[in-house]
Amino acid sequence: MATQTQQQAKKMDLSWLHLAIMFLLMFCFGFITPIGAITPLGMKMVGIFFGLLYGWSTMDMLLPSLMGMVALGFSGLGSVKEILIMGFGNETIVFLIFILALVQMLIDSGAVNAVSSFIITRKALQGRPWVFSFVFLCVSGLLCTFGQAYASIFLCWGILYGVFDKVGYKPYEKYPTMMIIGVIISAAAFGIMIPFRAMPLVILSTFASITGITVNYLQYMLVMVPTGLVIMAGYLFACKLFWRPDVSKMQDFDVEKLVTESKEITKYQKAILIAFGIMLIILLIPGSLPKSWGIVAFLNSIGNAGLMIICTILFCMIKVEGKPLLDFSAAARSGINWHVLLMLVVVMLMSSLLISDATGIKVFLVDVLKPILSGCSGVIFLVALFLITLILTNFMNNIVVGVMFLPVLAAFYQTMDANPIVGVILILLSINTAFLTPAASPATAMLYAKTEWMHPKDVLKVMVITVGVFTAIALTLTMGLGLLVF
């Protein structure tokens, strides 16, 4: 008991140390003599940025984000009150609040689980182990994308444990190892297919704030949906080629045993699916039809945030089977991730400031990196950006790595004649390839801790294969589709 208390006290002391370092970076770094082309204001911005990166990496997203907003209020850009108005008055923040609640509506209805159960119990999967594995992992990715990610991961693992028990697989065999890891891979591959999930929205919104370039949602999905599906197929193919699991025990498994409850989709769930589908179509219309069309001009005048507010009103009013499609209070309470929301507020405030002419940071970056990148083509620049972020994301917080390198992309894409949208998509894909070390992500850490099912060395072997698959697909299919679509 005494040892536990001492450990807790030590942890608390370390938290205060992290807080002190973050404070010094945010509020004192600006007093250092400016370096190179960086202005005094630029030094303050660099200090706040470094403080945010340090805090996000060592603590959580909440306290550093709140302190960053306060620090910006003392930087000379405006009062704390004005900074808060600028941050929370951004349309993207309003959009995120309502879209998270609407996604939670889909989760709470059970519609995703019902659709998933329907898919994985099809007779077409019977006696086809590799097809079943692909479909199961795609369904797992779907659940993680439109559900609570970690709850969905544990749910899918639980289903797999039942399958392994029924067909006779034991811990440490190759097929269980491949499938348990595959659930994590599917969460990463599918989690960035939809542009308004938390990770893509943070990166794409920050990119838009820095460069003024808005990524079209439909075009984004035309690139990322095939990428996610090919990643899953590539993962299984690479495991079959290099890992060589024995799938013979799956040959006679009855897939209908996976779900014991009714697979019927209720009238209420159907209504939720239709409503959510219509909402997606409305979001995609402005970017997929000519701007001269009246409906496109009308939707653009409302904006994405306005559209989500209108959908929220309608979904709260429409009742099916005696209850509204959306209980906004319940959905907002469980669906809105305030840590991510507050992080996005401060990131969007910081992003445009970092490379503004008033800070001199953009000129400084160009002066330092231009000799290194001199002679590189735009494609080589994008490849290098992907590989560097891929390496760092396996040792640092994913979003932190992405936010770090967006200013580099913004500063150099014109000089290098690189496609900036392809660049941000590659960064987004690379920071989701966090699989090699336990420090890469909480999900990967869980895998290395599952010693009752897998040897850590086997996790590493499969993850090396996985990183190779992600890299090969990113630098061929994703880049190729991106250059074609954008």
Coordinates of C-alpha atoms in Angstrom, one line a residue:
M1 CA 0.0 0.0 0.0
A2 CA 2.8 2.4 0.9
T3 CA 4.6 1.6 -2.4
Q4 CA 1.4 2.4 -4.3
T5 CA 1.0 5.8 -2.5
Q6 CA 4.6 6.7 -3.2
Q7 CA 4.1 5.9 -6.9
Q8 CA 1.0 8.0 -7.0
A9 CA 2.8 10.9 -5.3
K10 CA 5.7 10.6 -7.7
K11 CA 3.3 10.7 -10.7
M12 CA 1.6 13.8 -9.3
D13 CA 4.9 15.5 -8.8
L14 CA 5.8 14.7 -12.4
S15 CA 2.6 16.2 -13.6
W16 CA 3.4 19.5 -11.9
L17 CA 6.8 19.4 -13.5
H18 CA 5.3 19.0 -17.0
L19 CA 2.9 21.8 -16.2
A20 CA 5.8 24.1 -15.1
I21 CA 7.8 23.4 -18.3
M22 CA 4.8 24.0 -20.4
F23 CA 4.2 27.3 -18.6
L24 CA 7.8 28.4 -19.1
L25 CA 7.7 27.6 -22.8
M26 CA 4.4 29.4 -23.4
F27 CA 5.0 32.5 -21.4
C28 CA 8.8 33.0 -21.2
F29 CA 10.2 31.7 -24.6
G30 CA 9.1 34.9 -26.3
F31 CA 11.7 36.9 -24.3
I32 CA 14.5 35.0 -26.0
T33 CA 16.4 37.1 -28.6
P34 CA 14.7 36.4 -32.0
I35 CA 16.5 33.8 -34.2
G36 CA 17.2 34.5 -37.9
A37 CA 14.1 35.9 -39.7
I38 CA 11.7 35.2 -36.8
T39 CA 10.2 38.3 -35.2
P40 CA 9.5 38.9 -31.5
L41 CA 5.9 38.0 -32.1
G42 CA 7.1 34.9 -33.9
M43 CA 9.2 33.9 -30.9
K44 CA 6.1 34.1 -28.7
M45 CA 4.2 32.0 -31.2
V46 CA 7.0 29.4 -31.3
G47 CA 7.0 29.3 -27.5
I48 CA 3.3 28.7 -27.3
F49 CA 3.5 26.1 -30.1
F50 CA 6.3 24.2 -28.3
G51 CA 4.4 24.4 -25.1
L52 CA 1.4 22.9 -26.7
L53 CA 3.4 20.1 -28.3
Y54 CA 5.1 19.4 -25.0
G55 CA 1.9 19.4 -23.0
W56 CA 0.0 17.2 -25.5
S57 CA 2.8 14.7 -25.5
T58 CA 3.3 14.5 -21.7
M59 CA -0.1 15.2 -20.2
D60 CA -3.4 15.2 -22.1
M61 CA -5.2 17.4 -24.6
L62 CA -7.3 19.5 -22.2
L63 CA -5.0 21.5 -19.9
P64 CA -2.4 22.4 -22.7
S65 CA -5.2 23.6 -25.0
L66 CA -6.8 25.8 -22.3
M67 CA -3.4 27.2 -21.3
G68 CA -2.6 27.8 -24.9
M69 CA -5.7 30.0 -25.4
V70 CA -4.7 32.0 -22.3
A71 CA -1.1 32.4 -23.5
L72 CA -2.4 33.7 -26.9
G73 CA -4.4 36.3 -25.0
F74 CA -1.1 37.6 -23.4
S75 CA 0.9 37.5 -26.7
G76 CA -0.2 40.9 -27.9
L77 CA -2.6 39.5 -30.5
G78 CA -5.6 40.5 -28.5
S79 CA -7.2 40.1 -25.1
V80 CA -8.0 36.6 -23.7
K81 CA -11.7 37.5 -24.3
E82 CA -11.0 38.3 -28.0
I83 CA -9.0 35.2 -28.5
L84 CA -11.8 33.0 -27.0
I85 CA -14.3 34.7 -29.3
M86 CA -12.1 34.1 -32.3
G87 CA -11.6 30.5 -31.4
F88 CA -15.1 29.4 -30.5
G89 CA -16.7 31.6 -33.2
N90 CA -15.0 29.5 -35.9
E91 CA -17.6 27.7 -38.1
T92 CA -15.6 24.4 -38.0
I93 CA -15.9 24.2 -34.2
V94 CA -19.7 24.7 -34.5
F95 CA -19.8 22.0 -37.2
L96 CA -17.8 19.6 -35.1
I97 CA -20.1 20.0 -32.1
F98 CA -23.2 19.1 -34.1
I99 CA -21.6 16.4 -36.3
L100 CA -20.3 14.5 -33.2
A101 CA -23.8 14.5 -31.7
L102 CA -25.3 13.3 -35.0
V103 CA -22.8 10.5 -35.3
Q104 CA -23.6 9.5 -31.7
M105 CA -27.2 9.3 -32.7
L106 CA -26.2 6.6 -35.2
I107 CA -24.2 4.8 -32.5
D108 CA -27.0 4.9 -29.9
S109 CA -29.6 3.6 -32.2
G110 CA -27.7 0.3 -32.6
A111 CA -28.1 0.6 -36.4
V112 CA -24.3 0.1 -37.0
N113 CA -24.3 -3.1 -35.0
A114 CA -27.4 -4.4 -36.7
V115 CA -25.9 -3.8 -40.2
S116 CA -22.6 -5.3 -39.1
S117 CA -24.3 -8.4 -37.8
F118 CA -26.2 -8.8 -41.0
I119 CA -23.0 -8.5 -43.1
I120 CA -20.8 -11.0 -41.2
T121 CA -23.5 -13.7 -41.1
R122 CA -23.9 -14.0 -44.9
K123 CA -23.7 -17.6 -46.2
A124 CA -21.3 -16.3 -48.9
L125 CA -18.6 -16.3 -46.2
Q126 CA -19.1 -19.9 -45.3
G127 CA -16.1 -22.1 -46.0
R128 CA -14.0 -19.1 -47.3
P129 CA -11.6 -18.2 -44.4
W130 CA -9.8 -15.4 -46.1
V131 CA -13.0 -13.8 -47.4
F132 CA -14.5 -14.1 -44.0
S133 CA -11.3 -12.5 -42.4
F134 CA -11.5 -9.6 -44.8
V135 CA -15.2 -8.9 -44.3
F136 CA -14.9 -9.3 -40.5
L137 CA -12.1 -6.8 -40.4
C138 CA -13.9 -4.4 -42.6
V139 CA -17.0 -4.6 -40.3
S140 CA -14.6 -4.1 -37.4
G141 CA -13.3 -0.9 -39.1
L142 CA -16.9 0.2 -39.7
L143 CA -17.8 -0.2 -36.0
C144 CA -14.7 1.7 -34.9
T145 CA -15.4 4.5 -37.4
F146 CA -19.1 5.0 -36.4
G147 CA -18.9 3.8 -32.8
Q148 CA -16.8 4.3 -29.8
A149 CA -13.4 3.0 -31.1
Y150 CA -12.1 1.2 -28.0
A151 CA -15.5 -0.2 -27.1
S152 CA -15.8 -1.5 -30.7
I153 CA -12.3 -3.0 -30.5
F154 CA -13.1 -4.9 -27.3
L155 CA -16.4 -6.0 -28.8
C156 CA -14.7 -7.4 -31.9
W157 CA -12.0 -9.1 -29.9
G158 CA -14.7 -10.7 -27.8
I159 CA -16.4 -12.1 -30.9
L160 CA -13.0 -13.4 -32.1
Y161 CA -12.3 -15.2 -28.8
G162 CA -15.6 -17.0 -29.2
V163 CA -14.7 -18.0 -32.7
F164 CA -11.3 -19.2 -31.7
D165 CA -12.8 -21.3 -28.9
K166 CA -15.4 -22.9 -31.1
V167 CA -13.0 -23.9 -33.9
G168 CA -10.1 -24.9 -31.7
Y169 CA -7.5 -22.1 -32.0
K170 CA -5.2 -21.7 -29.1
P171 CA -3.3 -18.6 -27.8
Y172 CA -0.1 -17.8 -29.7
E173 CA -1.2 -19.5 -32.9
K174 CA -0.7 -17.4 -36.0
Y175 CA -4.3 -16.9 -37.2
P176 CA -5.5 -15.5 -33.8
T177 CA -2.5 -13.2 -33.7
M178 CA -3.2 -11.9 -37.2
M179 CA -6.9 -11.3 -36.5
I180 CA -6.5 -9.7 -33.1
I181 CA -3.9 -7.3 -34.6
G182 CA -6.1 -6.8 -37.7
V183 CA -8.9 -5.3 -35.5
I184 CA -6.5 -2.5 -34.6
I185 CA -5.3 -2.1 -38.2
S186 CA -8.9 -1.8 -39.4
A187 CA -9.6 0.9 -36.9
A188 CA -6.7 2.9 -38.3
A189 CA -7.5 2.2 -42.0
F190 CA -11.2 3.0 -41.7
G191 CA -10.9 5.8 -39.2
I192 CA -9.7 8.2 -41.7
M193 CA -12.0 7.3 -44.6
I194 CA -14.7 9.8 -43.4
P195 CA -13.4 13.4 -43.4
F196 CA -15.5 14.6 -40.4
R197 CA -14.2 12.1 -37.9
A198 CA -12.0 13.6 -35.1
M199 CA -8.5 12.9 -36.5
P200 CA -9.2 13.9 -40.2
L201 CA -11.2 16.9 -39.1
V202 CA -8.4 18.3 -36.9
I203 CA -5.8 17.8 -39.6
L204 CA -7.9 19.0 -42.5
S205 CA -9.2 22.0 -40.6
T206 CA -5.7 23.0 -39.5
F207 CA -4.5 22.6 -43.0
A208 CA -7.3 24.9 -44.3
S209 CA -6.6 27.5 -41.6
I210 CA -2.9 27.6 -42.6
T211 CA -3.2 27.5 -46.4
G212 CA -6.7 28.6 -47.1
I213 CA -7.2 25.4 -49.1
T214 CA -10.4 23.5 -48.3
V215 CA -10.3 19.8 -49.1
N216 CA -13.5 18.6 -50.9
Y217 CA -15.2 15.9 -48.9
L218 CA -16.3 13.8 -51.9
Q219 CA -12.9 13.9 -53.5
Y220 CA -11.3 13.0 -50.2
M221 CA -13.5 10.0 -49.9
L222 CA -12.8 9.0 -53.5
V223 CA -9.2 8.6 -52.5
M224 CA -9.4 7.4 -48.9
V225 CA -12.2 4.8 -49.2
P226 CA -10.3 2.7 -51.8
T227 CA -7.1 3.3 -49.8
G228 CA -8.7 1.8 -46.6
L229 CA -10.2 -1.2 -48.4
V230 CA -6.9 -2.0 -50.2
I231 CA -5.0 -1.6 -47.0
M232 CA -7.1 -4.3 -45.4
A233 CA -6.8 -6.6 -48.4
G234 CA -3.0 -5.9 -48.5
Y235 CA -2.6 -6.6 -44.8
L236 CA -4.3 -10.1 -45.2
F237 CA -2.4 -10.8 -48.4
A238 CA 1.0 -9.9 -46.8
C239 CA 0.2 -12.0 -43.7
K240 CA -0.8 -14.9 -46.0
L241 CA 2.5 -14.5 -47.9
F242 CA 4.9 -13.8 -45.0
W243 CA 3.2 -14.8 -41.8
R244 CA 1.5 -17.9 -43.2
P245 CA -1.3 -18.6 -40.6
D246 CA -3.2 -21.9 -40.7
V247 CA -6.8 -21.1 -41.7
S248 CA -7.9 -24.7 -42.2
K249 CA -9.9 -24.7 -38.9
M250 CA -12.1 -21.9 -40.2
Q251 CA -13.1 -24.0 -43.2
D252 CA -16.2 -25.5 -41.6
F253 CA -17.1 -22.7 -39.2
D254 CA -20.8 -21.7 -39.3
V255 CA -20.7 -17.9 -39.6
E256 CA -24.4 -17.6 -38.4
K257 CA -23.2 -18.7 -34.9
L258 CA -21.5 -15.3 -34.6
V259 CA -24.7 -13.6 -33.7
T260 CA -27.2 -15.1 -31.4
E261 CA -29.7 -12.2 -31.1
S262 CA -32.1 -11.1 -33.9
K263 CA -30.3 -9.7 -36.9
E264 CA -33.5 -7.8 -38.0
I265 CA -33.0 -4.1 -38.5
T266 CA -35.9 -2.3 -36.7
K267 CA -38.0 0.4 -38.3
Y268 CA -36.4 3.0 -36.0
Q269 CA -32.9 1.9 -37.0
K270 CA -33.8 2.0 -40.7
A271 CA -35.1 5.6 -40.2
I272 CA -31.8 6.6 -38.5
L273 CA -29.8 5.1 -41.4
I274 CA -31.9 6.9 -44.0
A275 CA -31.7 10.2 -42.1
F276 CA -27.9 9.9 -41.7
G277 CA -27.5 8.9 -45.3
I278 CA -29.4 12.0 -46.5
M279 CA -27.3 14.1 -44.2
L280 CA -24.1 12.7 -45.8
I281 CA -25.4 13.4 -49.3
I282 CA -26.3 17.0 -48.4
L283 CA -22.7 17.5 -47.0
L284 CA -21.2 16.1 -50.2
I285 CA -23.5 18.1 -52.7
P286 CA -21.6 21.4 -52.6
G287 CA -18.3 19.8 -53.5
S288 CA -19.7 17.4 -56.1
L289 CA -21.9 19.5 -58.3
P290 CA -21.2 22.7 -60.4
K291 CA -21.1 25.8 -58.3
S292 CA -23.4 27.6 -60.8
W293 CA -26.3 25.4 -59.8
G294 CA -28.8 27.0 -57.5
I295 CA -28.9 24.3 -54.9
V296 CA -25.1 24.4 -54.5
A297 CA -25.1 28.2 -54.1
F298 CA -27.9 27.8 -51.5
L299 CA -26.1 25.1 -49.5
N300 CA -22.9 27.1 -49.6
S301 CA -24.7 30.1 -48.3
I302 CA -25.9 28.1 -45.3
G303 CA -22.4 26.5 -44.7
N304 CA -21.7 23.1 -43.1
A305 CA -22.3 24.2 -39.6
G306 CA -25.7 25.7 -40.6
L307 CA -26.6 22.5 -42.4
M308 CA -25.8 20.4 -39.3
I309 CA -28.0 22.7 -37.2
I310 CA -30.9 22.3 -39.6
C311 CA -30.4 18.5 -39.6
T312 CA -30.3 18.6 -35.8
I313 CA -33.6 20.5 -35.6
L314 CA -35.3 18.1 -38.1
F315 CA -34.0 14.9 -36.4
C316 CA -35.2 16.2 -33.0
M317 CA -38.7 16.8 -34.5
I318 CA -39.1 13.6 -36.5
K319 CA -40.5 10.7 -34.4
V320 CA -40.4 7.0 -35.3
E321 CA -42.0 4.4 -33.0
G322 CA -42.9 7.1 -30.6
K323 CA -39.4 8.6 -30.0
P324 CA -37.4 11.3 -31.8
L325 CA -34.5 10.3 -34.1
L326 CA -32.2 12.4 -32.1
D327 CA -32.1 13.0 -28.3
F328 CA -29.6 15.9 -28.6
S329 CA -28.9 16.2 -24.8
A330 CA -28.0 12.5 -24.5
A331 CA -26.1 12.4 -27.8
A332 CA -24.1 15.6 -27.0
R333 CA -23.3 14.3 -23.5
S334 CA -21.7 11.1 -24.7
G335 CA -20.7 12.0 -28.2
I336 CA -18.8 15.3 -28.0
N337 CA -15.1 14.8 -27.2
W338 CA -14.3 18.1 -25.4
H339 CA -10.6 17.3 -25.3
V340 CA -10.4 17.0 -29.1
L341 CA -12.7 20.0 -29.5
L342 CA -10.6 22.3 -27.4
M343 CA -7.5 21.1 -29.1
L344 CA -9.0 22.0 -32.4
V345 CA -9.9 25.5 -31.2
V346 CA -6.3 26.3 -30.1
V347 CA -4.7 24.6 -33.2
M348 CA -6.8 26.6 -35.6
L349 CA -5.9 29.8 -33.7
M350 CA -2.2 28.9 -33.8
S351 CA -2.0 27.5 -37.3
S352 CA -2.5 30.6 -39.4
L353 CA -0.4 32.6 -37.1
L354 CA 2.6 30.3 -37.3
I355 CA 3.3 31.1 -41.0
S356 CA 1.9 34.6 -41.2
D357 CA 4.3 37.3 -42.4
A358 CA 4.2 39.0 -39.0
T359 CA 6.0 36.1 -37.3
G360 CA 8.8 35.4 -39.9
I361 CA 8.6 31.7 -39.2
K362 CA 7.8 30.8 -42.7
V363 CA 10.9 32.7 -44.0
F364 CA 13.0 31.0 -41.3
L365 CA 11.8 27.5 -42.3
V366 CA 12.5 28.2 -46.0
D367 CA 16.0 29.5 -45.1
V368 CA 16.9 26.4 -43.0
L369 CA 15.3 23.7 -45.1
K370 CA 15.8 25.0 -48.7
P371 CA 19.4 23.9 -48.9
I372 CA 18.4 20.4 -47.8
L373 CA 15.5 20.1 -50.2
S374 CA 17.1 21.9 -53.1
G375 CA 16.8 19.9 -56.3
C376 CA 14.0 17.7 -55.0
S377 CA 10.9 17.3 -57.0
G378 CA 7.4 17.7 -55.6
V379 CA 6.8 14.0 -55.5
I380 CA 10.1 13.4 -53.6
F381 CA 9.2 16.1 -51.1
L382 CA 5.9 14.4 -50.4
V383 CA 7.5 11.0 -50.1
A384 CA 10.1 12.4 -47.6
L385 CA 7.3 14.1 -45.6
F386 CA 5.4 10.9 -45.4
L387 CA 8.4 8.8 -44.3
I388 CA 9.5 11.4 -41.7
T389 CA 6.1 11.7 -40.1
L390 CA 5.7 7.9 -40.3
I391 CA 8.9 7.4 -38.2
L392 CA 8.1 10.1 -35.7
T393 CA 4.5 9.0 -35.1
N394 CA 5.7 5.6 -33.8
F395 CA 7.4 7.5 -30.9
M396 CA 5.2 10.5 -30.4
N397 CA 1.5 11.5 -30.2
N398 CA -0.1 11.1 -33.6
I399 CA -2.0 14.5 -33.8
V400 CA 1.1 16.3 -32.4
V401 CA 3.2 14.9 -35.3
G402 CA 0.6 15.9 -37.8
V403 CA 0.3 19.5 -36.5
M404 CA 4.1 19.8 -36.4
F405 CA 4.5 19.1 -40.1
L406 CA 1.5 21.0 -41.6
P407 CA 3.5 24.3 -41.4
V408 CA 6.4 22.6 -43.2
L409 CA 4.0 21.5 -46.0
A410 CA 2.4 24.9 -46.1
A411 CA 5.8 26.6 -46.4
F412 CA 7.3 24.4 -49.1
Y413 CA 4.5 23.0 -51.4
Q414 CA 4.7 26.0 -53.8
T415 CA 8.5 26.1 -53.8
M416 CA 8.7 22.4 -54.5
D417 CA 5.7 22.4 -56.9
A418 CA 4.0 19.7 -54.8
N419 CA 0.3 19.0 -54.6
P420 CA -0.7 20.3 -51.1
I421 CA -3.9 18.3 -50.7
V422 CA -2.0 15.1 -51.5
G423 CA 0.5 16.1 -49.0
V424 CA -2.0 16.6 -46.2
I425 CA -3.6 13.2 -47.0
L426 CA -0.2 11.5 -46.9
I427 CA 0.5 13.1 -43.5
L428 CA -2.9 12.0 -42.3
L429 CA -2.2 8.4 -43.4
S430 CA 1.3 8.4 -42.0
I431 CA 0.2 9.5 -38.5
N432 CA -2.3 6.6 -38.5
T433 CA 0.5 4.1 -39.2
A434 CA 1.4 4.1 -35.5
F435 CA 2.1 0.4 -34.9
L436 CA 5.7 -0.4 -34.2
T437 CA 6.2 0.5 -30.6
P438 CA 3.9 0.6 -27.5
A439 CA 4.5 4.3 -27.4
A440 CA 3.0 4.7 -30.9
S441 CA -0.6 4.7 -29.7
P442 CA -2.8 3.4 -26.8
A443 CA -4.2 0.7 -29.1
T444 CA -0.8 -0.6 -30.0
A445 CA 0.2 -0.6 -26.4
M446 CA -2.8 -2.8 -25.7
L447 CA -1.6 -5.3 -28.3
Y448 CA 1.8 -5.6 -26.7
A449 CA 0.2 -6.1 -23.4
K450 CA -2.0 -9.0 -24.6
T451 CA 0.6 -11.6 -23.6
E452 CA -2.2 -14.1 -22.8
W453 CA -2.8 -14.4 -26.6
M454 CA 0.3 -13.2 -28.4
H455 CA 4.1 -13.0 -27.9
P456 CA 5.3 -9.4 -28.2
K457 CA 7.9 -10.5 -30.7
D458 CA 5.1 -11.8 -32.9
V459 CA 3.2 -8.5 -32.6
L460 CA 6.3 -6.7 -33.8
K461 CA 6.8 -9.1 -36.7
V462 CA 3.2 -8.5 -37.9
M463 CA 3.4 -4.8 -37.4
V464 CA 6.6 -4.6 -39.5
I465 CA 4.6 -6.3 -42.3
T466 CA 1.7 -3.8 -41.7
V467 CA 3.9 -0.7 -41.8
G468 CA 5.3 -2.0 -45.1
V469 CA 1.8 -2.5 -46.5
F470 CA 0.7 1.0 -45.4
T471 CA 3.8 2.6 -46.9
A472 CA 3.5 0.7 -50.2
I473 CA -0.1 1.6 -50.6
A474 CA 0.4 5.2 -49.5
L475 CA 3.2 5.9 -52.0
T476 CA 1.4 4.2 -54.9
L477 CA -2.4 4.0 -54.7
T478 CA -3.0 6.9 -52.4
M479 CA -0.6 9.3 -54.0
G480 CA -1.6 8.2 -57.5
L481 CA -5.3 8.6 -56.8
G482 CA -4.7 11.9 -55.0
L483 CA -2.8 13.3 -57.9
L484 CA -5.5 12.1 -60.3
V485 CA -8.5 13.4 -58.2
F486 CA -7.0 16.7 -56.9

